[in-house]
Coordinates of C-alpha atoms in Angstrom, one line a residue:
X1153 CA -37.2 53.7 -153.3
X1154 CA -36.5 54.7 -149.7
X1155 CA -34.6 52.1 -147.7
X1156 CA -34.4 52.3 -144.1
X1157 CA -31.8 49.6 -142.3
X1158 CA -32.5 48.0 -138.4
X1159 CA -29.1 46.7 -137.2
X1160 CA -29.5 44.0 -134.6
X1161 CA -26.9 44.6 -131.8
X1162 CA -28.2 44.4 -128.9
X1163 CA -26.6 40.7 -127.8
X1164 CA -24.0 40.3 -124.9
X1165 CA -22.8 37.2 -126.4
X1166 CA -22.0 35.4 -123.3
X1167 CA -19.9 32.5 -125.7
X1168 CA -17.2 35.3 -126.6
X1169 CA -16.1 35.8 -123.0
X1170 CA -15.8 39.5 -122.8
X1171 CA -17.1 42.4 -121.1
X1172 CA -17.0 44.0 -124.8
X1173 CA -20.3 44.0 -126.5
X1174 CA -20.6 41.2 -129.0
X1175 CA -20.8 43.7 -132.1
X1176 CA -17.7 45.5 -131.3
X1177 CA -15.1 42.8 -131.7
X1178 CA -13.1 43.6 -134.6
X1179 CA -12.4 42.2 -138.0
X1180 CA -9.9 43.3 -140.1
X1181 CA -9.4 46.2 -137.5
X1182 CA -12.9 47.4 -137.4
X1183 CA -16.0 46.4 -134.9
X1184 CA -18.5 43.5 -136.7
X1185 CA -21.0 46.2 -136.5
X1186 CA -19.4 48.4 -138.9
X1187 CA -19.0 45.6 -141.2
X1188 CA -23.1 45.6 -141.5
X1189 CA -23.1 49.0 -141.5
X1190 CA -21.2 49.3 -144.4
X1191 CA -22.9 46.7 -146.7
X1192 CA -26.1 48.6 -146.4
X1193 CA -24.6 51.6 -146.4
X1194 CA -23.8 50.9 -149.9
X1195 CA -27.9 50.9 -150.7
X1196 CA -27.7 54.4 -149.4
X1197 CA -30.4 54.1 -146.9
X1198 CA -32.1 57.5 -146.2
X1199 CA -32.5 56.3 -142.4
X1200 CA -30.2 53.5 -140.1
X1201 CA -31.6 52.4 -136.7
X1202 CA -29.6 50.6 -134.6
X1203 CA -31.3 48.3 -131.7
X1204 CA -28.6 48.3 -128.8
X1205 CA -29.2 46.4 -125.3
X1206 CA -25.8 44.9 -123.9
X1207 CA -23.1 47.9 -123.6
X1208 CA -25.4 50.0 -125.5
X1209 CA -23.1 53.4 -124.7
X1210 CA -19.9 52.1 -126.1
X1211 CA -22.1 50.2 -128.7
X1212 CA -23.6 53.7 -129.9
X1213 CA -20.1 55.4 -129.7
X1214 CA -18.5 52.8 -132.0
X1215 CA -22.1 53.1 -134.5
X1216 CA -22.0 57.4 -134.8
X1217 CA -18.6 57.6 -135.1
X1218 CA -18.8 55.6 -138.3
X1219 CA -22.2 57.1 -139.3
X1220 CA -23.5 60.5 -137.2
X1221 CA -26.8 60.1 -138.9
X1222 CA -27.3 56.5 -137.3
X1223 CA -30.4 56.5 -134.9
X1224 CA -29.8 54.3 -131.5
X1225 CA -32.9 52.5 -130.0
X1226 CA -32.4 50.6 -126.7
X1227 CA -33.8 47.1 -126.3
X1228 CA -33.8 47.1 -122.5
X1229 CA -34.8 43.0 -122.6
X1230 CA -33.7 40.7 -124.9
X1231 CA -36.9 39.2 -125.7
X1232 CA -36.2 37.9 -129.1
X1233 CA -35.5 39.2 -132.9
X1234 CA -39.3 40.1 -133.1
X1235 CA -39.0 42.1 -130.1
X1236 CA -35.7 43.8 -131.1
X1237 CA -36.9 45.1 -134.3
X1238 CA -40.3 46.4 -132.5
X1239 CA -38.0 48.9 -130.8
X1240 CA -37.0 50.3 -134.5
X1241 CA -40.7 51.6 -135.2
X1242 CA -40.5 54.8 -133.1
X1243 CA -37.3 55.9 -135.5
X1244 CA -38.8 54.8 -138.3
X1245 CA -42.5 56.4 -137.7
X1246 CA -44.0 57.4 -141.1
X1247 CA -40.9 55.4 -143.2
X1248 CA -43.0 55.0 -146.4
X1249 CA -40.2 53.1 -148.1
X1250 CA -38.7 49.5 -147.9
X1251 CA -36.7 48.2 -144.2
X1252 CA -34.2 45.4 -144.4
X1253 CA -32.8 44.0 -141.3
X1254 CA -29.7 42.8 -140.6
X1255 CA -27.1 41.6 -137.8
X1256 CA -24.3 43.3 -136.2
X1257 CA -22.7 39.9 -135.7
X1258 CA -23.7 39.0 -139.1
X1259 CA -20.9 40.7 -140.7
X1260 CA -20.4 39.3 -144.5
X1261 CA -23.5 39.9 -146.1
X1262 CA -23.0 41.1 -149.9
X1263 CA -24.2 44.6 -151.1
X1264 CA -25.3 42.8 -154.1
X1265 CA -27.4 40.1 -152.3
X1266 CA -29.0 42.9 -150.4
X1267 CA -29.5 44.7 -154.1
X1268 CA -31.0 40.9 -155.1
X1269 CA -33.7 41.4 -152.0
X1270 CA -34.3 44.6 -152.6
X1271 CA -35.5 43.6 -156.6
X1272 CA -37.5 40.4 -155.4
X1273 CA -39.4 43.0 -153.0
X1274 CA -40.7 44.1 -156.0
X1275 CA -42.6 40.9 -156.5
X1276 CA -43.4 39.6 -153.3
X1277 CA -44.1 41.6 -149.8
X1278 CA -41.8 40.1 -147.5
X1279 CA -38.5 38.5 -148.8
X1280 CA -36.2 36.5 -146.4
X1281 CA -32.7 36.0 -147.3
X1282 CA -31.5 32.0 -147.4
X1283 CA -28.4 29.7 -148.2
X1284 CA -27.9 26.1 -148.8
X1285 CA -26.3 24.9 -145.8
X1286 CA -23.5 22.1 -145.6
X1287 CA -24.7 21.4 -141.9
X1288 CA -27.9 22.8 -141.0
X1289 CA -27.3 22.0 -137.8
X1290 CA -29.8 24.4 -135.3
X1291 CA -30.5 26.7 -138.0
X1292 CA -34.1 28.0 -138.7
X1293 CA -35.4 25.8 -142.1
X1294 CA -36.8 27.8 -145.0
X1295 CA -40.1 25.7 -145.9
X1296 CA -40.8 26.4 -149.4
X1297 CA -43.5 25.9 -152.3
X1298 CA -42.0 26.4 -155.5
X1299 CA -40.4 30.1 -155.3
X1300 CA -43.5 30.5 -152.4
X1301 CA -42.0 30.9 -148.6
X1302 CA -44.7 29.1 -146.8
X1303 CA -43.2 29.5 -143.2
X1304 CA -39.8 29.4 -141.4
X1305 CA -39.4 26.8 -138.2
X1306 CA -36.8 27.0 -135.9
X1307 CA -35.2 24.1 -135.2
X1308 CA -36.0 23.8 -131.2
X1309 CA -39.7 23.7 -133.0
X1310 CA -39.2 21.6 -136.6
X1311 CA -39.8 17.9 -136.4
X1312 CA -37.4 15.2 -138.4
X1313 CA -39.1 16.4 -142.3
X1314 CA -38.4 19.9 -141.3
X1315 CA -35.0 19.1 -139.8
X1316 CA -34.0 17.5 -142.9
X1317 CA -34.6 20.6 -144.6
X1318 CA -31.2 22.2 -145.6
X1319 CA -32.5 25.4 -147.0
X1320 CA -31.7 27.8 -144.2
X1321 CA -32.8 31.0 -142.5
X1322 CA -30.1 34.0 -142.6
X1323 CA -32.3 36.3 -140.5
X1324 CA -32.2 39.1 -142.9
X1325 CA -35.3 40.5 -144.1
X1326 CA -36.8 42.9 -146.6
X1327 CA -40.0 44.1 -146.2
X1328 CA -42.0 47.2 -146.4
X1329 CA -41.9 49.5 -143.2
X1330 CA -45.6 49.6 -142.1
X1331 CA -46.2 46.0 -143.3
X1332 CA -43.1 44.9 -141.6
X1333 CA -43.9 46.6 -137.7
X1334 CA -47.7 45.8 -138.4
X1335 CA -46.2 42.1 -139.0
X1336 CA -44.7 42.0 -135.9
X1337 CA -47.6 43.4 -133.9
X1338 CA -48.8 40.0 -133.8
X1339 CA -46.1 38.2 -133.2
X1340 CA -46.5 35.9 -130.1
X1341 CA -44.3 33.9 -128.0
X1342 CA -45.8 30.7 -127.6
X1343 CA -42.8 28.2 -128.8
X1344 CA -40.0 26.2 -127.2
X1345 CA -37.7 29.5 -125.8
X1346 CA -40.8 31.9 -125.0
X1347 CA -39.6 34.3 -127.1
X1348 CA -40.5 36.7 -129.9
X1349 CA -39.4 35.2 -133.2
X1350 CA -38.8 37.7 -136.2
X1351 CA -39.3 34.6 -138.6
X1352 CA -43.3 34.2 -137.4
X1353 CA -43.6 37.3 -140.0
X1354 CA -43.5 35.1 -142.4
X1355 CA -46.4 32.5 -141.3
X1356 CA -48.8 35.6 -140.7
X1357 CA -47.9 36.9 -143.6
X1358 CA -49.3 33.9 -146.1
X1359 CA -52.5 33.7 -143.5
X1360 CA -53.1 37.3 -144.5
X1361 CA -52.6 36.7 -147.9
X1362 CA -49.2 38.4 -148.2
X1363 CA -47.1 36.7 -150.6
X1364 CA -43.4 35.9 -149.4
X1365 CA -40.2 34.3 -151.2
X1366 CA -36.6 33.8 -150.5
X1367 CA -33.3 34.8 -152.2
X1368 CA -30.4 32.5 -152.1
X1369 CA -27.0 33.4 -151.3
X1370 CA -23.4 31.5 -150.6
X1371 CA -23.3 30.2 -147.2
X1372 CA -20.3 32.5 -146.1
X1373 CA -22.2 35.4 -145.9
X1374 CA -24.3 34.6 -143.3
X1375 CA -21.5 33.3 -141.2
X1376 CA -22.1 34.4 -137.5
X1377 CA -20.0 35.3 -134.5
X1378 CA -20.7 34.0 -131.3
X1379 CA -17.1 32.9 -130.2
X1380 CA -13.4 33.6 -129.9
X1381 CA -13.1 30.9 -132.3
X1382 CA -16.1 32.2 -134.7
X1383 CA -14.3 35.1 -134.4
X1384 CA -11.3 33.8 -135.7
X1385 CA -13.0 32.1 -138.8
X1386 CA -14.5 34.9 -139.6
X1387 CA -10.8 37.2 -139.9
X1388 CA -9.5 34.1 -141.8
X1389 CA -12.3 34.7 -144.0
X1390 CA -12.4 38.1 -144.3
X1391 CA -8.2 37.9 -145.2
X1392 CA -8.8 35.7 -147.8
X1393 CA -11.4 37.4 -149.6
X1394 CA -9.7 40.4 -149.2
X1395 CA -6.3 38.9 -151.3
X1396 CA -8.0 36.8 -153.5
X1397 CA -10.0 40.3 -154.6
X1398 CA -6.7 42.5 -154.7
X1399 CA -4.6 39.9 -156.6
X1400 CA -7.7 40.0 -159.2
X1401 CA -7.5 43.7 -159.4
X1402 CA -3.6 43.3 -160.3
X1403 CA -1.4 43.3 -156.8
X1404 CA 1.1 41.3 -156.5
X1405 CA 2.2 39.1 -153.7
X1406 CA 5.6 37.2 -152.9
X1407 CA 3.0 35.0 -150.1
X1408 CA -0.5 36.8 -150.1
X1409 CA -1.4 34.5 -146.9
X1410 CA 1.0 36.6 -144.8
X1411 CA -0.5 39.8 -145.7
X1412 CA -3.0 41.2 -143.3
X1413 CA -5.4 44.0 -144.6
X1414 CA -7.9 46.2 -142.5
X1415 CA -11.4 46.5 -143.7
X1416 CA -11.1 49.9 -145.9
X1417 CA -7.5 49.2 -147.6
X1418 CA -7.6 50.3 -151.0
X1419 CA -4.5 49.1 -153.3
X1420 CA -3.6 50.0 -157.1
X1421 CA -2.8 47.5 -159.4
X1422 CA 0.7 47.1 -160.1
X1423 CA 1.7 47.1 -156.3
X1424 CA 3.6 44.9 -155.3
X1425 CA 3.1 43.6 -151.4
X1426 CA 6.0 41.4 -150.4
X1427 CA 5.7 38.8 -147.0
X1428 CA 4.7 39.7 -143.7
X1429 CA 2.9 43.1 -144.4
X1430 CA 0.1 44.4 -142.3
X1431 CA -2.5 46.9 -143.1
X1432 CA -4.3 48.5 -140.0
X1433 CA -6.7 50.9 -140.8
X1434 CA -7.2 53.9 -143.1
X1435 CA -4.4 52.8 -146.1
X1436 CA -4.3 53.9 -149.5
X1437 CA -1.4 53.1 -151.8
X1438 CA -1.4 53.6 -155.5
X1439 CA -0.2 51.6 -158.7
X1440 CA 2.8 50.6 -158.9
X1441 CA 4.2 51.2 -155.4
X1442 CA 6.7 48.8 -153.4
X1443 CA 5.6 47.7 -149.9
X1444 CA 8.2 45.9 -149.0
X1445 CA 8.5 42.9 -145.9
X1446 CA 7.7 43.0 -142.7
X1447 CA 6.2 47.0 -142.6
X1448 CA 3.1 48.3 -140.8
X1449 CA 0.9 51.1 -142.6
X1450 CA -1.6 52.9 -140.6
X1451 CA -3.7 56.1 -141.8
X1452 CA -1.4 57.2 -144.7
X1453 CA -1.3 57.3 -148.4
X1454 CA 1.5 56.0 -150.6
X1455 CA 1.7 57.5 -154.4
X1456 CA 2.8 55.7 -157.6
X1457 CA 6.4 54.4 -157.6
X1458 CA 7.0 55.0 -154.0
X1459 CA 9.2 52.4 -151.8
X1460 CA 8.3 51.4 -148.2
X1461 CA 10.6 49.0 -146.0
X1462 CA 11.4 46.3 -145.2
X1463 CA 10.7 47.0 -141.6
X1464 CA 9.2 50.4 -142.2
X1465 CA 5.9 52.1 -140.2
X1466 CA 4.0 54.4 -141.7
X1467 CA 1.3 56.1 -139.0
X1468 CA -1.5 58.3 -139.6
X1469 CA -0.5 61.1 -141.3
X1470 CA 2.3 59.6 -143.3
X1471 CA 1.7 60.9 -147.3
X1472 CA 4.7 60.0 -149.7
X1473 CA 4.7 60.8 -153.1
X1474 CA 5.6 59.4 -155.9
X1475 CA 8.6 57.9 -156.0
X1476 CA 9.5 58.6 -152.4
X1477 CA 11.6 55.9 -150.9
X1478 CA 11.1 54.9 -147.3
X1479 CA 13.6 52.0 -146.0
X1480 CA 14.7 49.9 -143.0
X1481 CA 13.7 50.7 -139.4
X1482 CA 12.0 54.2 -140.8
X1483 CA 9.1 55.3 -138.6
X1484 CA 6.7 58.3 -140.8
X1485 CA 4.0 60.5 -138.7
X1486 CA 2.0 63.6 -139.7
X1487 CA 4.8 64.4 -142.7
X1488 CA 4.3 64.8 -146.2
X1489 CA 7.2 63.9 -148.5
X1490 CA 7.4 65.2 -151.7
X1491 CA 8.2 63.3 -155.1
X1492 CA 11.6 61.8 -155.0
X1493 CA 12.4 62.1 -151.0
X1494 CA 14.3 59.2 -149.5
X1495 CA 14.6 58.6 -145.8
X1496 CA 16.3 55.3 -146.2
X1497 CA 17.6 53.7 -142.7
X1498 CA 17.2 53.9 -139.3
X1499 CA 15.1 57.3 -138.8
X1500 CA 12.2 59.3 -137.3
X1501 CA 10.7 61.7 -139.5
X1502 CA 7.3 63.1 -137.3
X1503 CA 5.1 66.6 -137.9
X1504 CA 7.1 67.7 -140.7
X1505 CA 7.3 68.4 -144.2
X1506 CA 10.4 67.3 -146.5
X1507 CA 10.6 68.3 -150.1
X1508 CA 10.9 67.2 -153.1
X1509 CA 14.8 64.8 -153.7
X1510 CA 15.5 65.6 -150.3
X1511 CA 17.6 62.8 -148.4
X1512 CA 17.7 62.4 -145.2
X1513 CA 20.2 60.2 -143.6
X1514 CA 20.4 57.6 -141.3
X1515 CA 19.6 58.0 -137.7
X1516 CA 18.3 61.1 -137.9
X1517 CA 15.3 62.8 -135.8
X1518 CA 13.2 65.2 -135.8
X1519 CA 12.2 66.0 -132.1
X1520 CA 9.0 67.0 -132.8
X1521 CA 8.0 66.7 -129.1
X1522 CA 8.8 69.0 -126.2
X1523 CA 7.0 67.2 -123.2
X1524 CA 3.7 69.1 -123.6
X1525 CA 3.2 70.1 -127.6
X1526 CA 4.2 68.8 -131.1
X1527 CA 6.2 70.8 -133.5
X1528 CA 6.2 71.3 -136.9
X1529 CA 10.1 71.0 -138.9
X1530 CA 10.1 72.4 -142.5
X1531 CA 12.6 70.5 -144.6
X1532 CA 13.1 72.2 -148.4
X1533 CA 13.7 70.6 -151.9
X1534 CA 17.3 69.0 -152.7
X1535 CA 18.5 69.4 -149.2
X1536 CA 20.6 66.5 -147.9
X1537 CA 20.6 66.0 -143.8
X1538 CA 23.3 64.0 -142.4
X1539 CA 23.6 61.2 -140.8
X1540 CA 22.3 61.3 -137.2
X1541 CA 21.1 64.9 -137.6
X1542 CA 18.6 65.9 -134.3
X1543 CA 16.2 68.8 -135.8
X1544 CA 14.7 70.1 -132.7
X1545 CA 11.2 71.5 -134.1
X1546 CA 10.4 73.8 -134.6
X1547 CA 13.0 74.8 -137.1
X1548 CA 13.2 74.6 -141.1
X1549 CA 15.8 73.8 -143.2
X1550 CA 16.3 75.9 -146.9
X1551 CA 16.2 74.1 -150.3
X1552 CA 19.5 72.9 -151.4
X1553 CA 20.6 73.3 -147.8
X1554 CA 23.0 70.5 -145.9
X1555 CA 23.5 69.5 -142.5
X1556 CA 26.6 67.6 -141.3
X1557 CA 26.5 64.1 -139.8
X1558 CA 25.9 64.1 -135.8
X1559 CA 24.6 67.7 -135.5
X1560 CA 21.7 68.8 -133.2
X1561 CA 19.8 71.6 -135.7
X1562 CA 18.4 74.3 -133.4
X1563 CA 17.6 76.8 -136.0
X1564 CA 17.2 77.7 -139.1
X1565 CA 19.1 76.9 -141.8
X1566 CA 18.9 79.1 -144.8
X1567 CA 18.8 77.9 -148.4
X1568 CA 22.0 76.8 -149.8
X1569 CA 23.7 76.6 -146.7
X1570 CA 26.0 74.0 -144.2
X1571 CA 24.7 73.7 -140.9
X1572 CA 27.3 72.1 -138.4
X1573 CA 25.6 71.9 -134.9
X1574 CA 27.9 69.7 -132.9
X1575 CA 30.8 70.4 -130.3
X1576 CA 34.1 70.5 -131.4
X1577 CA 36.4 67.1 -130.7
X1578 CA 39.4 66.8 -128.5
X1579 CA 42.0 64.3 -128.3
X1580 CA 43.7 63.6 -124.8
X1581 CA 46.6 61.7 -125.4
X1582 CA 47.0 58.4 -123.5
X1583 CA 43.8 58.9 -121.7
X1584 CA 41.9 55.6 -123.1
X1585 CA 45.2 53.7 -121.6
X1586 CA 45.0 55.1 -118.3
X1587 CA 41.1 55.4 -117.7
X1588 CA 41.0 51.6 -119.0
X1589 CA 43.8 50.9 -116.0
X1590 CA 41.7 52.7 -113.3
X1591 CA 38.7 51.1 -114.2
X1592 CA 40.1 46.9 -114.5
X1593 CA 41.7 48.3 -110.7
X1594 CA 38.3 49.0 -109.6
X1595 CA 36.4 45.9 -110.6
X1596 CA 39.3 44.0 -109.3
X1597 CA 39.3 45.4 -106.2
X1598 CA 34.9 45.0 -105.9
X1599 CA 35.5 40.9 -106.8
X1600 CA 37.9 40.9 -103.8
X1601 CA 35.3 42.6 -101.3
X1602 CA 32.8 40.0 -103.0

């Protein structure tokens, strides 16, 4: 069946206190909105419309660059969830397939509780998604006959029966396109906040003799942002669902609560992530790999049996694999390291290529950056680089090539060779003693002045 999706995101959500559009604070290092993108994604909608109002620019920026094909529709007035959706039909003119709707600050909503909607469409015309709430609080109450929705009342409008109600409205819907925007055609705004409620659908659906039902789902999905503190919950939430699902998939953790992941990190089983590890976007490592404490992985792929930290950043770019090791204060950008490479303390290795059981020793660089362009340094297999070796890029060193400790490596090394790219030392005699003399003279003399 088709499936068209209508993203609500058109709030400014005053509560949050920000000039940033309510949908584009992050979780787990990626806007709310993309968090509802990608659960629906998963149906693989043939069309996505999303409703923008507040910030609507950066709002569509942040909605095509994680889907081009996304259509943006512009809720000038925020008139209510009835209203929003409205804005959706132009986009989805002719749609002869199903719409669900859902909320860009409405992040946790399951795949498989949308796939649960989708199969009770199949039954009934409009199907609203609902949880069991611990405190209904001002939620909309689901009034039910048997597996029959009868109506949904918001709670400025329910009296104490309806209020006691703890059956609750998510605000998702699934419904047939043309019934759905036909639906909303009559749609008033005659209730407590004058506004146009999306959930009236359901009421003028049973008077036309449309049949409607609710699926169930756990409270936590429908958890919604509105505040900093919402916010917060809502990261806490995401972190531990994150861990609890890696460690069932067979990672390992020394203390899984101090281990941050970003909202697309994929790790193998086998792995094991020690404390105080953080994954920012874009982060791939497979079985049986080592991150070790305190490192930050960005954009970068780690193979089977590699090694990483403590204290170690990997940034986009970074691919190491297998076996590679990666230790202590070790910063990785745009290089590829091949099996068995070790770059074990106190290094930069940017915009370069290093081959297989190459090591590279500590403090060295390569100065990938002149002021104005990057360039690219070309490190062979088996080669071993000093200790504070400078490899001014670009430049490329042969396989089984050396470098001594402390030289700057301005061009290129052939295979099998030593490079030695330092000046020569001289020893004054005495000198230390009598530049040590001058100087004790001249502080003495500037604490007498002072």
């Amino acid at each position: 069946m088709s499936i068209a999706l209508i993203i609500l995101a058109a709030g400014k959500g005053t509560r949050m206190k920000s000039d940033m559009p309510k949908v584009l604070h992050p979780i787990a290092g990626a806007p709310m909105l993309v968090h509802a993108m990608r659960a629906g994604a998963a149906l693989t909608p043939d069309r996505t419309v999303i409703v923008a109002g507040h910030g609507a620019e950066a709002v569509s920026a942040a909605a095509t660059e994680h889907d081009p094909d996304a259509a943006i529709v512009l809720q000038s007035e925020q008139l209510g969830t009835a209203h929003a959706v409205a804005q959706a039909a132009p986009a989805l003119a002719g749609h002869a397939g199903d719409s669900i709707v859902l909320y860009g600050d409405t992040p946790f909503v399951q795949t498989e509780t949308l796939e649960r909607m989708l199969k009770a469409r199949q039954n009934h015309d409009v199907v609203v998604l609902g949880f069991a709430a611990a405190d209904p609080g001002r939620y909309g109450r689901l009034v039910m006959q048997g597996d029959t929705l009868e109506r949904i009342v918001e709670y400025k409008d329910a009296d104490a029966d309806i209020r006691a109600i703890d059956f609750c409205n998510s605000g998702v819907i699934a419904a047939k396109t043309s019934v759905l925007f036909d639906l909303i055609e009559a749609v008033g705004n005659d209730n407590a906040s004058g506004e146009y409620y999306l959930t009236d659908i359901i009421a003028i659906a049973r008077a036309r003799g449309l049949s409607a039902t609710a699926v169930a789902c756990d409270e936590a999905e429908t958890l919604g942002v509105n505040s900093r503190s919402e916010l917060a919950q809502a990261e806490a939430l995401f972190q531990a669902r994150a861990r609890s699902e890696a460690m069932e998939n067979g990672v390992i953790f020394y203390a899984p609560d101090s281990v941050y992941f970003a909202y697309d990190t994929m790790v193998g089983p086998g792995t094991l992530i020690e404390q105080n590890v953080v994954f920012a976007p874009g982060v791939t490592i497979e079985n049986d790999a080592h991150i070790r404490a305190f490192s930050h992985l960005e954009g970068c792929h780690v193979a089977s049996g590699a090694v990483v930290g403590p204290y170690a950043r990997l940034r986009p770019g970074a691919e190491l694999a297998e076996n590679v090791k990666v230790g202590n204060f070790v910063e990785i950008k745009n290089a590829v390291l091949d099996e068995g490479a070790k770059v074990n303390h106190l290094s930069y290795i940017g915009d370069a290529h290093i081959g297989a059981a190459t090591n590279v020793g500590a403090g060295s660089v390569t100065c990938n950056y002149d002021g104005v362009m990057k360039h690219h340094t070309e490190i062979g297999a088996r080669v071993f680089i000093g200790s504070n070796t400078m490899l001014v890029a670009p430049v490329a060193v042969g396989d089984d090539a050396m470098t001594g400790s402390g030289s700057v490596i301005t061009r290129d090394v052939p295979a099998g060779a030593m490079a030695l790219g330092r000046a020569p030392q001289i020893n004054k005699s005495g000198l230390a003693l009598k530049l040590l003399d001058i100087l004790k003279r001249k502080k003495k003399k500037r604490e007498k002045e002072t």
